[in-house]
Each structure stands twice: as structure tokens, then as C-alpha cells.
Amino acid sequence: PWMEEHALYADGLRIFGASNADRFATVAAAYGEHLGTSGQHYDAGRMFALGKDDERALNSYINAFAWPQAHACALRLGRSESEIRDLVEDVVEGLKLSGRPEDAAAIEWDILHDAKRAAETYAGASSWVRAMYMAGLAPDPAAIVEGTIRPLVLDEMEYLVTKFADRATVFAEPLA
């Protein structure tokens, strides 16, 4: 409690690091909890991992959308392939919801090996070059281009034309 009240986590880790594994794990867990409550999920995961608490490390890494670290924890915990795939899906959805669709698309391709889904996610993020590249890797590229990418590009272009047309009329009016 005293260590937590005065935020002496680093000192506790340094003091107990080599001499007492149990106390080190206790301090690392307390520091991980502190970091997690302040939104520093990646660093919380590191502390839990240092304290050999892979379950809590896994949850923190998932909250941080840190897939490589979450994957390593899941493997250490002996999670099955289907459980790991569910974790990947959670990370992908979290990335999309947090405004990081390009990171989500990268995982969809790199981890899930789903070019169609990655192309659709890139297209939804207006990342047209990447979307077209991923579509080219999918089994039916034409269907992705015509069914997903083309309509989104046309919507984007219509929006931009409307936006700039409105501004052009403002600038075209003579100054009084």
C-alpha cells in the first residue's frame, strides 16, 4: 500500500528484481494495475508479463491492440487455434472501432490471410492503392473492385466534388 500511495513501483522492481521473485511479481502486478487504470495498456501488459501473469498480460495487450505481444501470451497460455483466431478478431474489431482501420486491414492480411476482407477494410478507410493491391491478391479481384472498391471511390468522389463546388461558389462571388 505504501509503495502504491507514493508510486514507488520502479524502486520496488529494482529492489526485488534479483533477490525475491515473489515480491517482484507482486510489485509488477501492482504497477500493471496502476498503468492499466491510467489507460497505458501496453505498458501494463509488459509489467504483467514481467511478473509472469500471462493472463492479465494478454488482456492488457488486447486492450492496447498489440497483436504480436497478445499472440505470444496466448501461445504461452496454451490457447487453441480457434481461441487465438477469436482473439485476432477482437483485436481487428477494436482497431476498427478506435479509428485504426488500416492497422486492422494489415492484421486481416498478415494474420488471417484474408485478402478480400483486407481490401474491403482498406477501401472503407479510403486507402485505395492498398485496397486495389489486396483485391489483386484475392481469388476474385473483379468482384471486390466492382462490388466494394468502385462504389466507395464513386461515393468519395461525389462527396469531394460537392464539397469543393460549395466552396467554389463562395469564392466566385464578387467582393463588395
Short mmCIF file of N, CA and C in Angstrom, two decimals:
data_model
loop_
_atom_site.label_atom_id
_atom_site.label_comp_id
_atom_site.label_asym_id
_atom_site.label_seq_id
_atom_site.Cartn_x
_atom_site.Cartn_y
_atom_site.Cartn_z
N PRO A 1 0.81 -1.20 0.00
CA PRO A 1 0.00 0.00 0.00
C PRO A 1 0.86 1.27 0.00
N TRP A 2 1.90 1.31 0.85
CA TRP A 2 2.74 2.50 0.93
C TRP A 2 3.42 2.75 -0.41
N MET A 3 3.90 1.68 -1.03
CA MET A 3 4.56 1.80 -2.32
C MET A 3 3.58 2.34 -3.36
N GLU A 4 2.32 1.88 -3.31
CA GLU A 4 1.33 2.34 -4.27
C GLU A 4 0.94 3.80 -4.02
N GLU A 5 0.83 4.18 -2.75
CA GLU A 5 0.46 5.56 -2.41
C GLU A 5 1.50 6.55 -2.90
N HIS A 6 2.75 6.14 -2.89
CA HIS A 6 3.83 7.04 -3.28
C HIS A 6 4.37 6.74 -4.67
N ALA A 7 3.72 5.85 -5.40
CA ALA A 7 4.10 5.48 -6.77
C ALA A 7 5.58 5.11 -6.88
N LEU A 8 6.00 4.21 -6.01
CA LEU A 8 7.40 3.77 -5.99
C LEU A 8 7.56 2.42 -6.68
N TYR A 9 6.82 2.21 -7.74
CA TYR A 9 6.85 0.92 -8.43
C TYR A 9 8.23 0.61 -9.00
N ALA A 10 8.84 1.58 -9.66
CA ALA A 10 10.15 1.34 -10.26
C ALA A 10 11.18 0.98 -9.20
N ASP A 11 11.11 1.66 -8.05
CA ASP A 11 12.03 1.34 -6.96
C ASP A 11 11.80 -0.07 -6.44
N GLY A 12 10.54 -0.44 -6.30
CA GLY A 12 10.22 -1.79 -5.84
C GLY A 12 10.71 -2.85 -6.81
N LEU A 13 10.54 -2.61 -8.09
CA LEU A 13 11.04 -3.57 -9.08
C LEU A 13 12.55 -3.69 -9.02
N ARG A 14 13.23 -2.57 -8.84
CA ARG A 14 14.69 -2.58 -8.77
C ARG A 14 15.16 -3.29 -7.51
N ILE A 15 14.50 -3.05 -6.40
CA ILE A 15 14.92 -3.66 -5.13
C ILE A 15 14.69 -5.17 -5.13
N PHE A 16 13.53 -5.61 -5.61
CA PHE A 16 13.19 -7.03 -5.53
C PHE A 16 13.54 -7.82 -6.79
N GLY A 17 14.05 -7.16 -7.81
CA GLY A 17 14.32 -7.82 -9.08
C GLY A 17 15.12 -9.09 -8.98
N ALA A 18 16.26 -9.02 -8.39
CA ALA A 18 17.15 -10.19 -8.37
C ALA A 18 16.99 -11.03 -7.11
N SER A 19 16.47 -10.44 -6.06
CA SER A 19 16.50 -11.13 -4.77
C SER A 19 15.26 -11.94 -4.44
N ASN A 20 14.08 -11.50 -4.88
CA ASN A 20 12.85 -12.15 -4.44
C ASN A 20 11.81 -12.15 -5.58
N ALA A 21 11.69 -13.28 -6.23
CA ALA A 21 10.80 -13.38 -7.39
C ALA A 21 9.34 -13.15 -7.03
N ASP A 22 8.92 -13.63 -5.86
CA ASP A 22 7.53 -13.45 -5.46
C ASP A 22 7.19 -11.97 -5.24
N ARG A 23 8.06 -11.27 -4.54
CA ARG A 23 7.81 -9.85 -4.30
C ARG A 23 7.91 -9.06 -5.60
N PHE A 24 8.85 -9.45 -6.45
CA PHE A 24 8.97 -8.79 -7.75
C PHE A 24 7.66 -8.93 -8.52
N ALA A 25 7.09 -10.14 -8.52
CA ALA A 25 5.82 -10.39 -9.23
C ALA A 25 4.69 -9.56 -8.62
N THR A 26 4.68 -9.42 -7.30
CA THR A 26 3.66 -8.62 -6.63
C THR A 26 3.76 -7.16 -7.02
N VAL A 27 5.00 -6.64 -7.03
CA VAL A 27 5.21 -5.24 -7.40
C VAL A 27 4.85 -5.03 -8.88
N ALA A 28 5.27 -5.96 -9.74
CA ALA A 28 4.97 -5.85 -11.17
C ALA A 28 3.46 -5.86 -11.39
N ALA A 29 2.74 -6.70 -10.66
CA ALA A 29 1.28 -6.75 -10.79
C ALA A 29 0.64 -5.45 -10.33
N ALA A 30 1.11 -4.91 -9.22
CA ALA A 30 0.56 -3.64 -8.72
C ALA A 30 0.83 -2.51 -9.72
N TYR A 31 2.04 -2.51 -10.27
CA TYR A 31 2.39 -1.48 -11.26
C TYR A 31 1.54 -1.67 -12.53
N GLY A 32 1.34 -2.91 -12.94
CA GLY A 32 0.50 -3.20 -14.09
C GLY A 32 -0.92 -2.71 -13.89
N GLU A 33 -1.47 -2.93 -12.71
CA GLU A 33 -2.82 -2.45 -12.41
C GLU A 33 -2.88 -0.93 -12.48
N HIS A 34 -1.86 -0.29 -11.91
CA HIS A 34 -1.79 1.18 -11.94
C HIS A 34 -1.75 1.69 -13.39
N LEU A 35 -0.91 1.09 -14.20
CA LEU A 35 -0.79 1.50 -15.60
C LEU A 35 -2.09 1.24 -16.37
N GLY A 36 -2.70 0.10 -16.10
CA GLY A 36 -3.95 -0.24 -16.78
C GLY A 36 -5.06 0.74 -16.46
N THR A 37 -5.18 1.14 -15.21
CA THR A 37 -6.24 2.08 -14.83
C THR A 37 -5.99 3.47 -15.40
N SER A 38 -4.75 3.77 -15.76
CA SER A 38 -4.47 5.07 -16.37
C SER A 38 -4.43 4.99 -17.89
N GLY A 39 -4.89 3.86 -18.45
CA GLY A 39 -5.02 3.73 -19.89
C GLY A 39 -3.75 3.34 -20.63
N GLN A 40 -2.71 3.02 -19.90
CA GLN A 40 -1.44 2.63 -20.51
C GLN A 40 -1.38 1.10 -20.62
N HIS A 41 -2.23 0.56 -21.48
CA HIS A 41 -2.43 -0.89 -21.55
C HIS A 41 -1.20 -1.65 -22.03
N TYR A 42 -0.48 -1.09 -22.97
CA TYR A 42 0.71 -1.77 -23.46
C TYR A 42 1.74 -1.94 -22.34
N ASP A 43 2.01 -0.85 -21.62
CA ASP A 43 2.97 -0.91 -20.52
C ASP A 43 2.46 -1.80 -19.39
N ALA A 44 1.15 -1.79 -19.16
CA ALA A 44 0.58 -2.69 -18.15
C ALA A 44 0.84 -4.13 -18.55
N GLY A 45 0.65 -4.44 -19.83
CA GLY A 45 0.94 -5.78 -20.31
C GLY A 45 2.38 -6.17 -20.08
N ARG A 46 3.29 -5.24 -20.30
CA ARG A 46 4.71 -5.52 -20.05
C ARG A 46 4.95 -5.86 -18.58
N MET A 47 4.32 -5.11 -17.69
CA MET A 47 4.51 -5.37 -16.26
C MET A 47 3.94 -6.73 -15.87
N PHE A 48 2.74 -7.03 -16.35
CA PHE A 48 2.15 -8.34 -16.03
C PHE A 48 3.00 -9.46 -16.60
N ALA A 49 3.54 -9.27 -17.78
CA ALA A 49 4.40 -10.30 -18.39
C ALA A 49 5.68 -10.47 -17.57
N LEU A 50 6.24 -9.37 -17.09
CA LEU A 50 7.44 -9.47 -16.25
C LEU A 50 7.15 -10.22 -14.97
N GLY A 51 5.95 -10.04 -14.45
CA GLY A 51 5.55 -10.73 -13.23
C GLY A 51 5.01 -12.13 -13.49
N LYS A 52 5.13 -12.61 -14.72
CA LYS A 52 4.71 -13.97 -15.12
C LYS A 52 3.20 -14.18 -15.01
N ASP A 53 2.44 -13.09 -15.16
CA ASP A 53 0.98 -13.18 -15.15
C ASP A 53 0.50 -13.03 -16.59
N ASP A 54 0.60 -14.11 -17.34
CA ASP A 54 0.32 -14.04 -18.77
C ASP A 54 -1.15 -13.77 -19.08
N GLU A 55 -2.05 -14.20 -18.24
CA GLU A 55 -3.48 -13.95 -18.49
C GLU A 55 -3.78 -12.46 -18.46
N ARG A 56 -3.29 -11.79 -17.45
CA ARG A 56 -3.52 -10.35 -17.36
C ARG A 56 -2.71 -9.60 -18.41
N ALA A 57 -1.54 -10.12 -18.73
CA ALA A 57 -0.74 -9.50 -19.80
C ALA A 57 -1.49 -9.60 -21.12
N LEU A 58 -2.07 -10.76 -21.38
CA LEU A 58 -2.84 -10.97 -22.61
C LEU A 58 -3.98 -9.96 -22.70
N ASN A 59 -4.74 -9.80 -21.64
CA ASN A 59 -5.86 -8.86 -21.65
C ASN A 59 -5.39 -7.42 -21.87
N SER A 60 -4.27 -7.07 -21.25
CA SER A 60 -3.74 -5.72 -21.43
C SER A 60 -3.27 -5.49 -22.85
N TYR A 61 -2.60 -6.47 -23.41
CA TYR A 61 -2.13 -6.33 -24.79
C TYR A 61 -3.30 -6.27 -25.77
N ILE A 62 -4.35 -7.01 -25.50
CA ILE A 62 -5.54 -6.92 -26.36
C ILE A 62 -6.14 -5.51 -26.26
N ASN A 63 -6.21 -4.97 -25.06
CA ASN A 63 -6.73 -3.61 -24.89
C ASN A 63 -5.85 -2.57 -25.57
N ALA A 64 -4.56 -2.88 -25.72
CA ALA A 64 -3.63 -1.98 -26.39
C ALA A 64 -3.58 -2.24 -27.89
N PHE A 65 -4.31 -3.25 -28.36
CA PHE A 65 -4.29 -3.69 -29.76
C PHE A 65 -2.88 -4.10 -30.20
N ALA A 66 -2.11 -4.63 -29.28
CA ALA A 66 -0.74 -5.06 -29.56
C ALA A 66 -0.77 -6.55 -29.89
N TRP A 67 -1.07 -6.86 -31.16
CA TRP A 67 -1.28 -8.24 -31.52
C TRP A 67 -0.06 -9.14 -31.33
N PRO A 68 1.15 -8.76 -31.73
CA PRO A 68 2.28 -9.70 -31.55
C PRO A 68 2.48 -10.11 -30.09
N GLN A 69 2.35 -9.17 -29.18
CA GLN A 69 2.51 -9.48 -27.76
C GLN A 69 1.35 -10.32 -27.24
N ALA A 70 0.14 -9.98 -27.68
CA ALA A 70 -1.03 -10.77 -27.27
C ALA A 70 -0.90 -12.20 -27.78
N HIS A 71 -0.42 -12.36 -28.99
CA HIS A 71 -0.24 -13.69 -29.58
C HIS A 71 0.76 -14.50 -28.78
N ALA A 72 1.87 -13.88 -28.40
CA ALA A 72 2.88 -14.58 -27.61
C ALA A 72 2.31 -15.04 -26.27
N CYS A 73 1.53 -14.19 -25.63
CA CYS A 73 0.91 -14.58 -24.35
C CYS A 73 -0.08 -15.72 -24.56
N ALA A 74 -0.88 -15.63 -25.62
CA ALA A 74 -1.86 -16.69 -25.89
C ALA A 74 -1.16 -18.03 -26.11
N LEU A 75 -0.05 -18.01 -26.80
CA LEU A 75 0.71 -19.25 -27.02
C LEU A 75 1.27 -19.79 -25.71
N ARG A 76 1.81 -18.90 -24.87
CA ARG A 76 2.33 -19.34 -23.56
C ARG A 76 1.23 -19.93 -22.69
N LEU A 77 0.02 -19.40 -22.86
CA LEU A 77 -1.12 -19.89 -22.07
C LEU A 77 -1.72 -21.16 -22.66
N GLY A 78 -1.22 -21.58 -23.82
CA GLY A 78 -1.70 -22.81 -24.43
C GLY A 78 -3.06 -22.68 -25.09
N ARG A 79 -3.41 -21.49 -25.56
CA ARG A 79 -4.69 -21.28 -26.21
C ARG A 79 -4.74 -22.06 -27.53
N SER A 80 -5.92 -22.54 -27.87
CA SER A 80 -6.11 -23.29 -29.11
C SER A 80 -6.11 -22.34 -30.31
N GLU A 81 -6.01 -22.91 -31.50
CA GLU A 81 -6.05 -22.11 -32.72
C GLU A 81 -7.35 -21.31 -32.83
N SER A 82 -8.47 -21.93 -32.48
CA SER A 82 -9.75 -21.22 -32.59
C SER A 82 -9.83 -20.09 -31.56
N GLU A 83 -9.28 -20.31 -30.37
CA GLU A 83 -9.27 -19.25 -29.36
C GLU A 83 -8.38 -18.10 -29.82
N ILE A 84 -7.25 -18.43 -30.42
CA ILE A 84 -6.35 -17.39 -30.91
C ILE A 84 -7.01 -16.62 -32.05
N ARG A 85 -7.71 -17.32 -32.92
CA ARG A 85 -8.41 -16.64 -34.02
C ARG A 85 -9.48 -15.68 -33.45
N ASP A 86 -10.17 -16.10 -32.41
CA ASP A 86 -11.16 -15.22 -31.78
C ASP A 86 -10.48 -13.97 -31.20
N LEU A 87 -9.29 -14.17 -30.62
CA LEU A 87 -8.54 -13.02 -30.10
C LEU A 87 -8.17 -12.07 -31.22
N VAL A 88 -7.73 -12.62 -32.35
CA VAL A 88 -7.38 -11.79 -33.50
C VAL A 88 -8.61 -10.99 -33.94
N GLU A 89 -9.75 -11.64 -34.01
CA GLU A 89 -10.97 -10.96 -34.42
C GLU A 89 -11.30 -9.81 -33.46
N ASP A 90 -11.10 -10.05 -32.16
CA ASP A 90 -11.34 -8.99 -31.18
C ASP A 90 -10.41 -7.81 -31.41
N VAL A 91 -9.13 -8.09 -31.67
CA VAL A 91 -8.17 -7.02 -31.91
C VAL A 91 -8.55 -6.25 -33.18
N VAL A 92 -8.90 -6.96 -34.25
CA VAL A 92 -9.28 -6.32 -35.51
C VAL A 92 -10.49 -5.41 -35.29
N GLU A 93 -11.50 -5.90 -34.62
CA GLU A 93 -12.69 -5.08 -34.38
C GLU A 93 -12.37 -3.88 -33.51
N GLY A 94 -11.53 -4.10 -32.50
CA GLY A 94 -11.12 -2.98 -31.64
C GLY A 94 -10.37 -1.91 -32.42
N LEU A 95 -9.49 -2.34 -33.32
CA LEU A 95 -8.77 -1.37 -34.16
C LEU A 95 -9.72 -0.58 -35.04
N LYS A 96 -10.68 -1.25 -35.62
CA LYS A 96 -11.65 -0.55 -36.47
C LYS A 96 -12.45 0.45 -35.66
N LEU A 97 -12.91 0.04 -34.48
CA LEU A 97 -13.72 0.92 -33.65
C LEU A 97 -12.93 2.11 -33.10
N SER A 98 -11.61 1.93 -32.97
CA SER A 98 -10.79 3.02 -32.44
C SER A 98 -10.21 3.90 -33.54
N GLY A 99 -10.72 3.73 -34.77
CA GLY A 99 -10.28 4.60 -35.85
C GLY A 99 -8.96 4.21 -36.48
N ARG A 100 -8.62 2.94 -36.39
CA ARG A 100 -7.36 2.46 -36.99
C ARG A 100 -7.64 1.33 -37.99
N PRO A 101 -8.44 1.61 -39.01
CA PRO A 101 -8.81 0.55 -39.95
C PRO A 101 -7.63 0.02 -40.76
N GLU A 102 -6.66 0.85 -41.06
CA GLU A 102 -5.51 0.36 -41.83
C GLU A 102 -4.71 -0.66 -41.03
N ASP A 103 -4.59 -0.45 -39.72
CA ASP A 103 -3.92 -1.45 -38.88
C ASP A 103 -4.74 -2.73 -38.83
N ALA A 104 -6.05 -2.58 -38.78
CA ALA A 104 -6.94 -3.76 -38.79
C ALA A 104 -6.78 -4.53 -40.09
N ALA A 105 -6.73 -3.82 -41.22
CA ALA A 105 -6.58 -4.48 -42.52
C ALA A 105 -5.25 -5.21 -42.62
N ALA A 106 -4.21 -4.62 -42.05
CA ALA A 106 -2.89 -5.28 -42.07
C ALA A 106 -2.96 -6.62 -41.34
N ILE A 107 -3.65 -6.66 -40.21
CA ILE A 107 -3.80 -7.91 -39.46
C ILE A 107 -4.68 -8.88 -40.23
N GLU A 108 -5.72 -8.36 -40.88
CA GLU A 108 -6.58 -9.24 -41.67
C GLU A 108 -5.78 -9.97 -42.74
N TRP A 109 -4.79 -9.28 -43.31
CA TRP A 109 -3.98 -9.93 -44.34
C TRP A 109 -2.84 -10.73 -43.71
N ASP A 110 -2.06 -10.10 -42.83
CA ASP A 110 -0.86 -10.74 -42.28
C ASP A 110 -1.16 -11.94 -41.40
N ILE A 111 -2.20 -11.87 -40.62
CA ILE A 111 -2.51 -12.94 -39.66
C ILE A 111 -3.62 -13.86 -40.17
N LEU A 112 -4.71 -13.25 -40.64
CA LEU A 112 -5.86 -14.05 -41.07
C LEU A 112 -5.75 -14.51 -42.53
N HIS A 113 -4.85 -13.89 -43.28
CA HIS A 113 -4.62 -14.24 -44.70
C HIS A 113 -5.91 -14.11 -45.51
N ASP A 114 -6.65 -13.04 -45.24
CA ASP A 114 -7.93 -12.80 -45.91
C ASP A 114 -7.81 -11.52 -46.76
N ALA A 115 -7.38 -11.68 -48.01
CA ALA A 115 -7.15 -10.54 -48.89
C ALA A 115 -8.44 -9.79 -49.18
N LYS A 116 -9.53 -10.50 -49.35
CA LYS A 116 -10.82 -9.86 -49.65
C LYS A 116 -11.24 -8.94 -48.51
N ARG A 117 -11.17 -9.46 -47.32
CA ARG A 117 -11.56 -8.67 -46.16
C ARG A 117 -10.62 -7.48 -45.96
N ALA A 118 -9.32 -7.69 -46.15
CA ALA A 118 -8.36 -6.60 -46.03
C ALA A 118 -8.62 -5.53 -47.08
N ALA A 119 -8.93 -5.95 -48.31
CA ALA A 119 -9.23 -5.00 -49.38
C ALA A 119 -10.46 -4.16 -49.02
N GLU A 120 -11.47 -4.81 -48.49
CA GLU A 120 -12.69 -4.09 -48.11
C GLU A 120 -12.41 -3.11 -46.97
N THR A 121 -11.58 -3.51 -46.02
CA THR A 121 -11.26 -2.62 -44.91
C THR A 121 -10.43 -1.43 -45.39
N TYR A 122 -9.43 -1.69 -46.23
CA TYR A 122 -8.65 -0.59 -46.79
C TYR A 122 -9.54 0.35 -47.60
N ALA A 123 -10.45 -0.20 -48.38
CA ALA A 123 -11.35 0.64 -49.18
C ALA A 123 -12.22 1.50 -48.26
N GLY A 124 -12.72 0.91 -47.18
CA GLY A 124 -13.53 1.66 -46.23
C GLY A 124 -12.76 2.79 -45.58
N ALA A 125 -11.42 2.66 -45.56
CA ALA A 125 -10.56 3.70 -44.98
C ALA A 125 -10.06 4.67 -46.05
N SER A 126 -10.57 4.54 -47.26
CA SER A 126 -10.14 5.37 -48.40
C SER A 126 -8.67 5.20 -48.73
N SER A 127 -8.15 4.04 -48.44
CA SER A 127 -6.76 3.71 -48.78
C SER A 127 -6.82 2.90 -50.09
N TRP A 128 -7.02 3.62 -51.19
CA TRP A 128 -7.37 3.00 -52.46
C TRP A 128 -6.26 2.13 -53.04
N VAL A 129 -5.02 2.59 -52.95
CA VAL A 129 -3.92 1.81 -53.53
C VAL A 129 -3.78 0.48 -52.81
N ARG A 130 -3.82 0.52 -51.51
CA ARG A 130 -3.73 -0.73 -50.74
C ARG A 130 -4.94 -1.63 -51.00
N ALA A 131 -6.11 -1.02 -51.11
CA ALA A 131 -7.32 -1.80 -51.39
C ALA A 131 -7.19 -2.52 -52.72
N MET A 132 -6.70 -1.82 -53.74
CA MET A 132 -6.54 -2.44 -55.05
C MET A 132 -5.48 -3.54 -55.02
N TYR A 133 -4.42 -3.31 -54.28
CA TYR A 133 -3.37 -4.33 -54.15
C TYR A 133 -3.94 -5.59 -53.49
N MET A 134 -4.65 -5.41 -52.41
CA MET A 134 -5.24 -6.57 -51.72
C MET A 134 -6.28 -7.27 -52.60
N ALA A 135 -7.05 -6.49 -53.33
CA ALA A 135 -8.03 -7.09 -54.24
C ALA A 135 -7.32 -7.97 -55.26
N GLY A 136 -6.17 -7.53 -55.71
CA GLY A 136 -5.40 -8.31 -56.66
C GLY A 136 -4.92 -9.63 -56.10
N LEU A 137 -4.81 -9.73 -54.80
CA LEU A 137 -4.36 -10.97 -54.15
C LEU A 137 -5.51 -11.91 -53.83
N ALA A 138 -6.72 -11.42 -53.94
CA ALA A 138 -7.91 -12.22 -53.60
C ALA A 138 -8.27 -13.15 -54.75
N PRO A 139 -9.04 -14.20 -54.46
CA PRO A 139 -9.43 -15.14 -55.50
C PRO A 139 -10.24 -14.52 -56.64
N ASP A 140 -11.10 -13.53 -56.36
CA ASP A 140 -11.92 -12.91 -57.40
C ASP A 140 -11.77 -11.39 -57.31
N PRO A 141 -10.66 -10.86 -57.84
CA PRO A 141 -10.40 -9.42 -57.71
C PRO A 141 -11.48 -8.54 -58.34
N ALA A 142 -12.01 -8.96 -59.49
CA ALA A 142 -13.01 -8.12 -60.17
C ALA A 142 -14.24 -7.93 -59.30
N ALA A 143 -14.65 -8.96 -58.60
CA ALA A 143 -15.84 -8.85 -57.75
C ALA A 143 -15.60 -7.85 -56.62
N ILE A 144 -14.41 -7.84 -56.05
CA ILE A 144 -14.09 -6.90 -54.97
C ILE A 144 -14.04 -5.48 -55.50
N VAL A 145 -13.39 -5.31 -56.68
CA VAL A 145 -13.29 -3.97 -57.26
C VAL A 145 -14.68 -3.44 -57.60
N GLU A 146 -15.48 -4.24 -58.27
CA GLU A 146 -16.80 -3.77 -58.71
C GLU A 146 -17.80 -3.69 -57.55
N GLY A 147 -17.71 -4.63 -56.62
CA GLY A 147 -18.70 -4.69 -55.55
C GLY A 147 -18.40 -3.82 -54.35
N THR A 148 -17.13 -3.54 -54.11
CA THR A 148 -16.76 -2.79 -52.90
C THR A 148 -15.99 -1.51 -53.21
N ILE A 149 -14.87 -1.66 -53.90
CA ILE A 149 -13.97 -0.52 -54.08
C ILE A 149 -14.59 0.56 -54.97
N ARG A 150 -15.10 0.17 -56.12
CA ARG A 150 -15.66 1.15 -57.06
C ARG A 150 -16.79 1.98 -56.43
N PRO A 151 -17.78 1.37 -55.78
CA PRO A 151 -18.84 2.20 -55.17
C PRO A 151 -18.30 3.17 -54.11
N LEU A 152 -17.32 2.72 -53.34
CA LEU A 152 -16.76 3.61 -52.32
C LEU A 152 -15.97 4.75 -52.94
N VAL A 153 -15.22 4.47 -54.01
CA VAL A 153 -14.47 5.52 -54.71
C VAL A 153 -15.46 6.54 -55.28
N LEU A 154 -16.52 6.06 -55.92
CA LEU A 154 -17.51 6.97 -56.50
C LEU A 154 -18.18 7.82 -55.43
N ASP A 155 -18.51 7.22 -54.30
CA ASP A 155 -19.10 7.99 -53.19
C ASP A 155 -18.13 9.06 -52.70
N GLU A 156 -16.87 8.69 -52.57
CA GLU A 156 -15.84 9.64 -52.11
C GLU A 156 -15.69 10.79 -53.11
N MET A 157 -15.66 10.47 -54.39
CA MET A 157 -15.52 11.50 -55.42
C MET A 157 -16.74 12.43 -55.44
N GLU A 158 -17.93 11.87 -55.31
CA GLU A 158 -19.14 12.68 -55.27
C GLU A 158 -19.11 13.63 -54.08
N TYR A 159 -18.68 13.13 -52.94
CA TYR A 159 -18.56 13.96 -51.74
C TYR A 159 -17.57 15.10 -51.97
N LEU A 160 -16.41 14.79 -52.55
CA LEU A 160 -15.39 15.81 -52.77
C LEU A 160 -15.85 16.85 -53.78
N VAL A 161 -16.48 16.42 -54.84
CA VAL A 161 -16.97 17.37 -55.84
C VAL A 161 -18.00 18.31 -55.22
N THR A 162 -18.92 17.75 -54.44
CA THR A 162 -19.93 18.57 -53.78
C THR A 162 -19.28 19.56 -52.81
N LYS A 163 -18.34 19.07 -52.04
CA LYS A 163 -17.66 19.90 -51.05
C LYS A 163 -16.93 21.07 -51.72
N PHE A 164 -16.20 20.76 -52.79
CA PHE A 164 -15.44 21.82 -53.45
C PHE A 164 -16.33 22.72 -54.31
N ALA A 165 -17.43 22.19 -54.81
CA ALA A 165 -18.37 23.02 -55.57
C ALA A 165 -18.97 24.08 -54.66
N ASP A 166 -19.30 23.69 -53.43
CA ASP A 166 -19.85 24.66 -52.47
C ASP A 166 -18.84 25.75 -52.17
N ARG A 167 -17.60 25.38 -52.03
CA ARG A 167 -16.55 26.39 -51.76
C ARG A 167 -16.29 27.26 -52.97
N ALA A 168 -16.36 26.67 -54.17
CA ALA A 168 -16.10 27.43 -55.38
C ALA A 168 -17.12 28.54 -55.55
N THR A 169 -18.39 28.30 -55.18
CA THR A 169 -19.40 29.34 -55.32
C THR A 169 -19.13 30.49 -54.35
N VAL A 170 -18.59 30.19 -53.21
CA VAL A 170 -18.26 31.24 -52.25
C VAL A 170 -17.16 32.13 -52.83
N PHE A 171 -16.15 31.54 -53.44
CA PHE A 171 -15.03 32.31 -53.97
C PHE A 171 -15.39 32.99 -55.29
N ALA A 172 -16.40 32.49 -55.98
CA ALA A 172 -16.78 33.09 -57.27
C ALA A 172 -17.59 34.37 -57.09
N GLU A 173 -18.17 34.57 -55.93
CA GLU A 173 -18.97 35.78 -55.69
C GLU A 173 -18.06 36.99 -55.58
N PRO A 174 -18.46 38.07 -56.23
CA PRO A 174 -17.62 39.28 -56.16
C PRO A 174 -17.62 39.88 -54.76
N LEU A 175 -16.50 40.47 -54.44
CA LEU A 175 -16.39 41.12 -53.14
C LEU A 175 -17.09 42.47 -53.19
N ALA A 176 -17.74 42.81 -52.12
CA ALA A 176 -18.47 44.09 -52.11
C ALA A 176 -17.58 45.22 -51.68
#
